[in-house]
Amino acid sequence: MRIAVLAERAAGESRVAVTPETVRKFLALGAEVAVERGAGETASIADADYEAAGATLGLATQVVQGASIVLGVQAPEPNLLAGVAPGAQVAALFDPFTHGDRVQAYATAGLEAWSMELMPRITRAQSMDVLSSQSNLAGYKAVLAAANQYGRAFPMMMTAAGTVSAARVFVMGVGVAGLQAIATARRLGAQVSATDVRSATREQIQSLGAKPVFVENVAGIEGEGSGGYASEMSEEYQRAQAELVSSHLAKQDIVITTALIPGRRAPRLISDAQIATMRPGSVIYDLAVAQGGNVEGSVADQVVERHRVTIMGYSNTPALLPADSSALFARNLLNFLSAFWDKETGRPVLDEEIGTAVRLTQGGTVVHERLKG
Ligand code: NAD
């Protein structure tokens, strides 16, 4: 059974879906792995490393020939997959609620699409969860990129020439990315505060040595909500949050925003008027820019300035750390396929719960509940 991996073609995508380590493990399962020449280049993996691990290398058209499984970071366009085995399974990021046309094209081509971002947030799927592995790195990199842009230092420094005060970092949205952003900013010596709508994050913020900033007079989301995710907040909550954030923001040097609501536009957390109150030279990194942005005026893949505040908006922050993000993404894919590997048929057979969650297309039709119709 052949697993095919193509070089990523999306602009700015520097990751790759297999590493020499995962190639070896797929071979141990009895699969054959074919990788497009140059696929690992941007993630610092040479063709020779894949060959040494036992992969065969070739052109895209050769690699997909007869493949039963295709792995990608971003889902390849179906026209690149001519020649795969009938009903071949493709595991990658599909962004299915934005790219419905591509999902339909997969169905029409008779391919079975497995959308890695729809992996359920359950304990046994944690090792397969690409959103977590990539958000973790994104939270780290966002702080480093903001620190690099910032014209002042992060830690307090007492020098013979005088004292440099510690930077004040505010993290908005304390999921996987936000927690890593807090930890990274703390390691760099900043004074960190953070906010979320889920009250369960208060203790997590404190345990990382940061100060929680919470709306106290209107109920937020207790516990973990559905699948641990946030939902859209009431207007009353949004007003209270805006007031609280306004007074806090004016005193911050660096703001990292990470707030997302699954299947919806990212909530707007910072307005242009609020940016105008910040100290000149402050930096905002909007990790939600690809989902519409938490910050008014943030632009995907651009660094813009408003009121002498820099707003950074990379749409694919994990791709700024391509070697590590590829290593973790590739392991998530390996963990996913190997957990369901059927020794008799030598291919993965998904169980009901995870299959229903990630499968978008099968047998020529769109089968995912949220996409049907
Ligand atoms: P996410 O990327 O969907 O959102 C980031 C954060 O933004 C969340 O904490 C969310 O509550 C917050 N947010 C949303 N609206 C906001 C607003 N208006 N103001 C402030 N903050 C707002 O979240 P995530 O990183 O994917 O994590 C979501 C949850 O899933 C967490 O509880 C996490 O611990 C849990 N999780 C579970 C597993 C697992 O069990 N397999 C894996 C990963 C994450």
Short mmCIF file of C-alpha atoms and ligand atoms in Angstrom, two decimals:
data_model
loop_
_atom_site.label_atom_id
_atom_site.label_comp_id
_atom_site.label_asym_id
_atom_site.label_seq_id
_atom_site.Cartn_x
_atom_site.Cartn_y
_atom_site.Cartn_z
CA MET A 1 0.00 0.00 0.00
CA ARG A 2 1.45 3.29 -1.11
CA ILE A 3 1.40 6.56 0.88
CA ALA A 4 2.11 9.64 -1.25
CA VAL A 5 3.35 13.01 -0.03
CA LEU A 6 3.52 16.05 -2.30
CA ALA A 7 5.42 19.28 -1.87
CA GLU A 8 3.07 21.92 -0.46
CA ARG A 9 1.90 24.41 -3.06
CA ALA A 10 0.04 27.06 -1.02
CA ALA A 11 1.80 30.42 -0.76
CA GLY A 12 3.87 30.71 2.42
CA GLU A 13 3.42 27.03 3.31
CA SER A 14 6.86 25.80 4.34
CA ARG A 15 5.79 22.65 6.18
CA VAL A 16 5.81 19.07 4.92
CA ALA A 17 3.55 16.18 5.96
CA VAL A 18 6.16 13.46 6.54
CA THR A 19 9.64 13.43 8.02
CA PRO A 20 12.31 10.74 7.72
CA GLU A 21 11.23 9.59 11.20
CA THR A 22 7.62 9.03 10.18
CA VAL A 23 8.65 7.48 6.85
CA ARG A 24 10.52 4.77 8.81
CA LYS A 25 7.49 4.14 10.99
CA PHE A 26 5.13 3.87 8.02
CA LEU A 27 7.52 1.38 6.42
CA ALA A 28 7.49 -0.63 9.66
CA LEU A 29 3.69 -0.82 9.34
CA GLY A 30 4.19 -2.42 5.92
CA ALA A 31 3.43 0.65 3.77
CA GLU A 32 5.53 2.10 0.97
CA VAL A 33 6.15 5.87 1.07
CA ALA A 34 6.68 8.06 -2.00
CA VAL A 35 7.70 11.71 -1.57
CA GLU A 36 7.85 14.42 -4.22
CA ARG A 37 11.38 15.64 -4.83
CA GLY A 38 12.14 18.82 -2.88
CA ALA A 39 9.08 18.44 -0.62
CA GLY A 40 11.12 18.82 2.57
CA GLU A 41 13.43 21.57 1.36
CA THR A 42 11.75 24.48 3.21
CA ALA A 43 11.57 22.39 6.41
CA SER A 44 15.32 21.63 6.24
CA ILE A 45 14.80 18.01 5.14
CA ALA A 46 16.88 16.95 2.14
CA ASP A 47 15.71 14.41 -0.44
CA ALA A 48 18.68 12.27 0.60
CA ASP A 49 17.30 12.12 4.18
CA TYR A 50 14.00 10.76 2.90
CA GLU A 51 15.83 8.26 0.68
CA ALA A 52 17.99 7.13 3.59
CA ALA A 53 14.79 6.52 5.58
CA GLY A 54 13.49 4.28 2.78
CA ALA A 55 11.15 6.58 0.83
CA THR A 56 11.10 6.64 -2.97
CA LEU A 57 11.35 10.08 -4.53
CA GLY A 58 9.93 11.34 -7.80
CA LEU A 59 7.88 13.94 -9.61
CA ALA A 60 4.38 14.70 -8.32
CA THR A 61 2.74 12.66 -11.08
CA GLN A 62 4.94 9.64 -10.30
CA VAL A 63 4.52 9.88 -6.54
CA VAL A 64 0.71 9.80 -6.58
CA GLN A 65 0.51 6.93 -9.09
CA GLY A 66 -1.46 4.08 -7.46
CA ALA A 67 -1.32 5.69 -3.97
CA SER A 68 -4.06 4.59 -1.54
CA ILE A 69 -3.27 7.33 0.96
CA VAL A 70 -2.13 10.90 0.37
CA LEU A 71 -0.83 13.00 3.26
CA GLY A 72 -0.62 16.78 3.15
CA VAL A 73 -0.34 19.77 5.41
CA GLN A 74 -2.81 21.74 3.25
CA ALA A 75 -5.08 19.53 1.14
CA PRO A 76 -3.71 19.26 -2.41
CA GLU A 77 -5.94 20.42 -5.26
CA PRO A 78 -7.69 17.29 -6.62
CA ASN A 79 -6.21 17.81 -10.11
CA LEU A 80 -2.80 16.91 -8.64
CA LEU A 81 -4.16 13.54 -7.58
CA ALA A 82 -4.95 12.04 -11.00
CA GLY A 83 -3.68 8.46 -10.96
CA VAL A 84 -4.26 7.64 -7.27
CA ALA A 85 -6.00 4.35 -6.43
CA PRO A 86 -9.82 4.54 -6.63
CA GLY A 87 -11.28 5.84 -3.36
CA ALA A 88 -7.85 6.97 -2.10
CA GLN A 89 -7.88 8.61 1.33
CA VAL A 90 -6.39 12.06 1.83
CA ALA A 91 -5.51 13.33 5.32
CA ALA A 92 -4.66 17.05 5.54
CA LEU A 93 -6.02 20.46 6.57
CA PHE A 94 -9.08 21.13 4.38
CA ASP A 95 -10.51 24.28 6.00
CA PRO A 96 -13.81 22.72 4.85
CA PHE A 97 -16.22 25.47 5.91
CA THR A 98 -14.33 28.02 3.81
CA HIS A 99 -13.41 25.77 0.88
CA GLY A 100 -16.69 23.99 0.18
CA ASP A 101 -15.86 23.93 -3.54
CA ARG A 102 -12.73 21.90 -2.92
CA VAL A 103 -14.64 19.45 -0.70
CA GLN A 104 -17.14 19.01 -3.55
CA ALA A 105 -14.29 18.45 -6.02
CA TYR A 106 -12.90 15.72 -3.74
CA ALA A 107 -16.31 14.05 -3.70
CA THR A 108 -16.63 14.28 -7.47
CA ALA A 109 -13.16 12.76 -7.90
CA GLY A 110 -14.21 9.82 -5.68
CA LEU A 111 -11.61 10.67 -3.04
CA GLU A 112 -12.14 10.20 0.70
CA ALA A 113 -11.14 13.42 2.49
CA TRP A 114 -10.11 13.36 6.16
CA SER A 115 -10.02 16.85 7.63
CA MET A 116 -7.37 16.93 10.34
CA GLU A 117 -8.68 20.15 11.90
CA LEU A 118 -11.94 18.37 12.76
CA MET A 119 -10.22 15.83 15.02
CA PRO A 120 -12.37 15.65 18.18
CA ARG A 121 -10.88 17.16 21.35
CA ILE A 122 -10.94 13.88 23.27
CA THR A 123 -8.17 12.38 25.33
CA ARG A 124 -7.38 9.49 23.02
CA ALA A 125 -7.07 11.81 20.01
CA GLN A 126 -4.69 14.27 21.66
CA SER A 127 -1.64 12.79 19.92
CA MET A 128 -3.41 13.22 16.54
CA ASP A 129 -4.47 16.82 17.13
CA VAL A 130 -2.75 19.09 14.61
CA LEU A 131 -4.56 22.20 15.90
CA SER A 132 -2.90 21.74 19.29
CA SER A 133 0.57 20.90 18.03
CA GLN A 134 0.58 23.83 15.61
CA SER A 135 -1.08 26.35 17.97
CA ASN A 136 1.49 25.60 20.60
CA LEU A 137 4.33 26.55 18.24
CA ALA A 138 2.35 29.54 16.96
CA GLY A 139 1.94 30.91 20.49
CA TYR A 140 5.67 30.65 21.04
CA LYS A 141 6.64 32.20 17.70
CA ALA A 142 4.14 35.07 18.01
CA VAL A 143 5.86 36.24 21.19
CA LEU A 144 9.33 35.97 19.64
CA ALA A 145 8.23 37.83 16.50
CA ALA A 146 6.59 40.58 18.56
CA ALA A 147 9.68 40.82 20.79
CA ASN A 148 11.84 41.16 17.71
CA GLN A 149 9.66 43.96 16.36
CA TYR A 150 9.52 45.77 19.71
CA GLY A 151 12.06 48.55 20.12
CA ARG A 152 12.50 47.87 23.82
CA ALA A 153 13.61 44.90 25.92
CA PHE A 154 11.38 42.28 27.58
CA PRO A 155 13.13 41.70 30.92
CA MET A 156 13.86 44.31 33.53
CA MET A 157 17.56 45.17 33.34
CA MET A 158 19.47 47.06 35.97
CA THR A 159 22.56 48.48 34.36
CA ALA A 160 25.20 51.04 35.27
CA ALA A 161 23.53 53.36 32.77
CA GLY A 162 20.14 53.01 34.38
CA THR A 163 17.19 50.63 34.65
CA VAL A 164 15.20 49.23 31.75
CA SER A 165 11.70 48.30 32.87
CA ALA A 166 10.07 44.96 32.02
CA ALA A 167 7.71 44.81 29.06
CA ARG A 168 4.02 44.36 29.81
CA VAL A 169 2.52 41.58 27.72
CA PHE A 170 -1.23 40.93 27.50
CA VAL A 171 -2.48 37.63 26.02
CA MET A 172 -6.11 37.58 24.85
CA GLY A 173 -7.52 34.06 24.44
CA VAL A 174 -5.93 31.39 26.60
CA GLY A 175 -6.27 28.15 24.64
CA VAL A 176 -3.27 26.17 23.48
CA ALA A 177 -1.59 29.10 21.69
CA GLY A 178 -2.34 31.57 24.49
CA LEU A 179 -0.92 29.32 27.20
CA GLN A 180 2.31 28.92 25.25
CA ALA A 181 2.42 32.67 24.58
CA ILE A 182 2.13 33.34 28.33
CA ALA A 183 4.87 30.81 29.14
CA THR A 184 7.18 32.21 26.45
CA ALA A 185 6.68 35.84 27.47
CA ARG A 186 7.34 34.88 31.11
CA ARG A 187 10.54 33.07 30.12
CA LEU A 188 11.68 36.26 28.38
CA GLY A 189 11.13 38.19 31.60
CA ALA A 190 7.97 40.14 30.76
CA GLN A 191 5.17 41.04 33.16
CA VAL A 192 2.27 39.03 31.75
CA SER A 193 -1.51 39.28 32.06
CA ALA A 194 -4.14 37.32 30.18
CA THR A 195 -7.88 37.07 29.59
CA ASP A 196 -10.39 34.54 28.25
CA VAL A 197 -14.14 34.03 28.28
CA ARG A 198 -13.76 30.55 29.81
CA SER A 199 -13.45 30.83 33.57
CA ALA A 200 -11.53 27.52 33.63
CA THR A 201 -8.51 29.38 32.26
CA ARG A 202 -8.15 31.62 35.32
CA GLU A 203 -6.20 29.00 37.27
CA GLN A 204 -4.10 28.07 34.24
CA ILE A 205 -3.07 31.73 33.84
CA GLN A 206 -2.14 31.96 37.51
CA SER A 207 -0.21 28.70 37.45
CA LEU A 208 2.03 30.17 34.73
CA GLY A 209 2.78 33.18 36.92
CA ALA A 210 0.61 35.63 34.95
CA LYS A 211 -2.21 37.90 36.12
CA PRO A 212 -5.78 36.99 35.08
CA VAL A 213 -7.89 39.88 33.74
CA PHE A 214 -11.54 38.80 33.79
CA VAL A 215 -14.98 40.31 33.35
CA GLU A 216 -16.45 39.84 36.83
CA ASN A 217 -19.96 41.30 36.61
CA VAL A 218 -21.31 39.26 33.62
CA ALA A 219 -21.14 35.47 33.44
CA GLY A 220 -18.55 34.04 31.08
CA ILE A 221 -18.37 30.40 30.04
CA GLU A 222 -18.14 28.07 33.01
CA GLY A 223 -16.12 24.90 32.73
CA GLU A 224 -14.98 23.86 29.29
CA GLY A 225 -18.17 24.25 27.20
CA SER A 226 -18.73 22.10 24.13
CA GLY A 227 -15.50 20.27 23.28
CA GLY A 228 -13.58 22.84 25.32
CA TYR A 229 -14.29 25.59 22.78
CA ALA A 230 -15.72 29.04 23.31
CA SER A 231 -18.98 30.22 21.78
CA GLU A 232 -20.08 33.72 20.81
CA MET A 233 -20.67 35.87 23.91
CA SER A 234 -23.77 37.96 24.72
CA GLU A 235 -23.79 41.64 23.79
CA GLU A 236 -23.75 42.52 27.47
CA TYR A 237 -20.59 40.44 27.97
CA GLN A 238 -18.93 41.96 24.91
CA ARG A 239 -19.61 45.48 26.23
CA ALA A 240 -18.22 44.63 29.68
CA GLN A 241 -15.19 42.99 28.09
CA ALA A 242 -14.52 46.02 25.86
CA GLU A 243 -14.63 48.33 28.90
CA LEU A 244 -12.30 46.15 30.93
CA VAL A 245 -9.89 45.70 28.04
CA SER A 246 -9.82 49.44 27.25
CA SER A 247 -8.40 50.44 30.60
CA HIS A 248 -5.95 47.53 30.60
CA LEU A 249 -4.75 47.90 26.99
CA ALA A 250 -3.57 51.47 27.45
CA LYS A 251 -0.95 50.16 29.87
CA GLN A 252 0.35 47.30 27.68
CA ASP A 253 3.44 47.15 25.45
CA ILE A 254 2.79 43.85 23.64
CA VAL A 255 -0.58 42.22 22.96
CA ILE A 256 -0.94 38.68 21.57
CA THR A 257 -4.49 37.84 20.46
CA THR A 258 -5.50 34.22 19.85
CA ALA A 259 -9.29 34.18 20.33
CA LEU A 260 -11.22 31.83 18.05
CA ILE A 261 -14.76 30.48 17.87
CA PRO A 262 -14.97 27.27 15.81
CA GLY A 263 -16.81 27.63 12.50
CA ARG A 264 -17.30 31.40 12.94
CA ARG A 265 -15.42 34.60 12.33
CA ALA A 266 -12.91 35.39 15.07
CA PRO A 267 -14.36 37.77 17.71
CA ARG A 268 -13.25 41.42 17.44
CA LEU A 269 -11.43 42.21 20.68
CA ILE A 270 -9.48 45.40 19.95
CA SER A 271 -10.84 48.45 18.13
CA ASP A 272 -8.91 51.15 16.33
CA ALA A 273 -9.89 53.62 19.07
CA GLN A 274 -8.36 51.31 21.68
CA ILE A 275 -5.15 51.01 19.66
CA ALA A 276 -4.94 54.81 19.67
CA THR A 277 -4.64 54.73 23.50
CA MET A 278 -1.58 52.46 23.46
CA ARG A 279 1.98 53.69 23.94
CA PRO A 280 3.85 54.47 20.66
CA GLY A 281 6.12 51.56 19.78
CA SER A 282 3.73 48.94 21.20
CA VAL A 283 3.26 45.75 19.17
CA ILE A 284 0.13 43.66 18.61
CA TYR A 285 0.38 40.16 17.09
CA ASP A 286 -2.99 38.93 15.79
CA LEU A 287 -2.85 35.13 15.64
CA ALA A 288 -6.50 35.04 14.53
CA VAL A 289 -5.90 37.12 11.39
CA ALA A 290 -6.67 34.21 9.02
CA GLN A 291 -10.10 33.80 10.64
CA GLY A 292 -10.97 37.48 10.25
CA GLY A 293 -8.77 38.89 13.02
CA ASN A 294 -9.25 39.90 16.66
CA VAL A 295 -7.81 43.35 15.95
CA GLU A 296 -9.35 46.11 13.85
CA GLY A 297 -6.96 46.95 11.02
CA SER A 298 -4.87 43.76 11.11
CA VAL A 299 -4.11 42.51 7.60
CA ALA A 300 -3.21 38.94 6.68
CA ASP A 301 0.51 38.54 6.01
CA GLN A 302 1.31 42.17 6.59
CA VAL A 303 2.88 44.28 9.27
CA VAL A 304 0.94 47.53 9.47
CA GLU A 305 1.17 50.59 11.68
CA ARG A 306 -1.79 52.39 13.28
CA HIS A 307 -1.37 55.28 15.72
CA ARG A 308 2.36 54.38 15.94
CA VAL A 309 1.47 50.86 17.11
CA THR A 310 2.66 47.92 14.97
CA ILE A 311 0.06 45.25 14.12
CA MET A 312 1.49 41.94 12.90
CA GLY A 313 -0.81 39.52 11.09
CA TYR A 314 0.81 36.35 9.74
CA SER A 315 -1.87 33.95 8.57
CA ASN A 316 0.33 30.89 8.98
CA THR A 317 2.51 31.39 12.05
CA PRO A 318 3.40 27.67 12.49
CA ALA A 319 5.04 27.83 9.02
CA LEU A 320 7.55 30.32 10.49
CA LEU A 321 9.02 27.35 12.42
CA PRO A 322 8.88 24.83 9.56
CA ALA A 323 11.22 22.16 10.93
CA ASP A 324 9.47 21.75 14.28
CA SER A 325 5.96 22.32 12.98
CA SER A 326 6.52 19.68 10.28
CA ALA A 327 7.96 17.23 12.80
CA LEU A 328 4.88 17.57 15.03
CA PHE A 329 2.37 17.64 12.17
CA ALA A 330 3.95 14.52 10.66
CA ARG A 331 3.80 12.73 14.03
CA ASN A 332 0.13 13.70 14.42
CA LEU A 333 -0.56 12.09 11.02
CA LEU A 334 1.46 8.99 11.92
CA ASN A 335 -0.31 8.65 15.29
CA PHE A 336 -3.67 9.02 13.53
CA LEU A 337 -3.06 6.41 10.83
CA SER A 338 -1.22 3.94 13.04
CA ALA A 339 -3.95 4.06 15.75
CA PHE A 340 -6.40 2.75 13.16
CA TRP A 341 -4.03 0.50 11.20
CA ASP A 342 -5.72 -2.76 10.29
CA LYS A 343 -3.03 -5.44 10.12
CA GLU A 344 -5.07 -7.73 7.87
CA THR A 345 -5.80 -5.25 5.11
CA GLY A 346 -2.63 -3.19 5.72
CA ARG A 347 -4.51 0.13 5.75
CA PRO A 348 -6.24 2.39 8.27
CA VAL A 349 -9.89 1.77 9.18
CA LEU A 350 -11.32 4.66 11.22
CA ASP A 351 -13.71 4.00 14.09
CA GLU A 352 -17.20 5.50 14.22
CA GLU A 353 -16.47 8.48 16.50
CA ILE A 354 -13.33 9.79 14.83
CA GLY A 355 -14.40 8.72 11.33
CA THR A 356 -17.66 10.67 11.60
CA ALA A 357 -15.80 13.71 12.92
CA VAL A 358 -13.09 13.97 10.26
CA ARG A 359 -14.54 12.33 7.12
CA LEU A 360 -15.78 14.93 4.62
CA THR A 361 -16.34 12.84 1.48
CA GLN A 362 -16.79 9.17 0.67
CA GLY A 363 -18.18 7.12 -2.22
CA GLY A 364 -18.57 10.16 -4.46
CA THR A 365 -20.57 12.32 -2.04
CA VAL A 366 -20.09 14.85 0.75
CA VAL A 367 -20.87 12.91 3.94
CA HIS A 368 -20.01 15.33 6.75
CA GLU A 369 -23.15 16.40 8.66
CA ARG A 370 -22.15 20.08 8.82
CA LEU A 371 -21.47 20.25 5.08
CA LYS A 372 -24.39 18.29 3.67
CA GLY A 373 -26.78 20.47 1.71
P1 NAD B 1 -9.28 28.12 20.20
O1 NAD B 1 -8.08 28.20 19.31
O2 NAD B 1 -10.57 27.69 19.61
O3 NAD B 1 -9.51 29.57 20.87
C1 NAD B 1 -8.47 30.21 21.58
C2 NAD B 1 -9.00 30.77 22.88
O4 NAD B 1 -9.76 31.94 22.62
C3 NAD B 1 -9.90 29.84 23.67
O5 NAD B 1 -9.36 29.64 24.96
C4 NAD B 1 -11.24 30.58 23.73
O6 NAD B 1 -11.94 30.36 24.94
C5 NAD B 1 -10.77 32.02 23.61
N1 NAD B 1 -11.81 32.98 23.23
C6 NAD B 1 -12.84 32.82 22.35
N2 NAD B 1 -13.60 33.95 22.30
C7 NAD B 1 -12.99 34.85 23.12
C8 NAD B 1 -13.29 36.19 23.49
N3 NAD B 1 -14.34 36.85 22.99
N4 NAD B 1 -12.47 36.81 24.40
C9 NAD B 1 -11.41 36.15 24.93
N5 NAD B 1 -11.08 34.88 24.63
C10 NAD B 1 -11.86 34.24 23.74
O7 NAD B 1 -8.94 27.23 21.47
P2 NAD B 1 -7.95 26.00 21.57
O8 NAD B 1 -6.58 26.45 21.77
O9 NAD B 1 -8.22 25.11 20.42
O10 NAD B 1 -8.43 25.32 22.92
C11 NAD B 1 -9.81 25.19 23.22
C12 NAD B 1 -10.01 24.24 24.36
O11 NAD B 1 -9.78 22.89 23.95
C13 NAD B 1 -9.14 24.42 25.58
O12 NAD B 1 -9.96 24.18 26.69
C14 NAD B 1 -8.11 23.36 25.46
O13 NAD B 1 -7.56 23.01 26.70
C15 NAD B 1 -8.95 22.26 24.89
N6 NAD B 1 -8.16 21.25 24.19
C16 NAD B 1 -8.44 19.91 24.42
C17 NAD B 1 -7.71 18.94 23.74
C18 NAD B 1 -7.99 17.49 23.96
O14 NAD B 1 -8.52 17.12 24.97
N7 NAD B 1 -7.69 16.63 22.99
C19 NAD B 1 -6.75 19.31 22.82
C20 NAD B 1 -6.50 20.67 22.62
C21 NAD B 1 -7.24 21.64 23.29
#
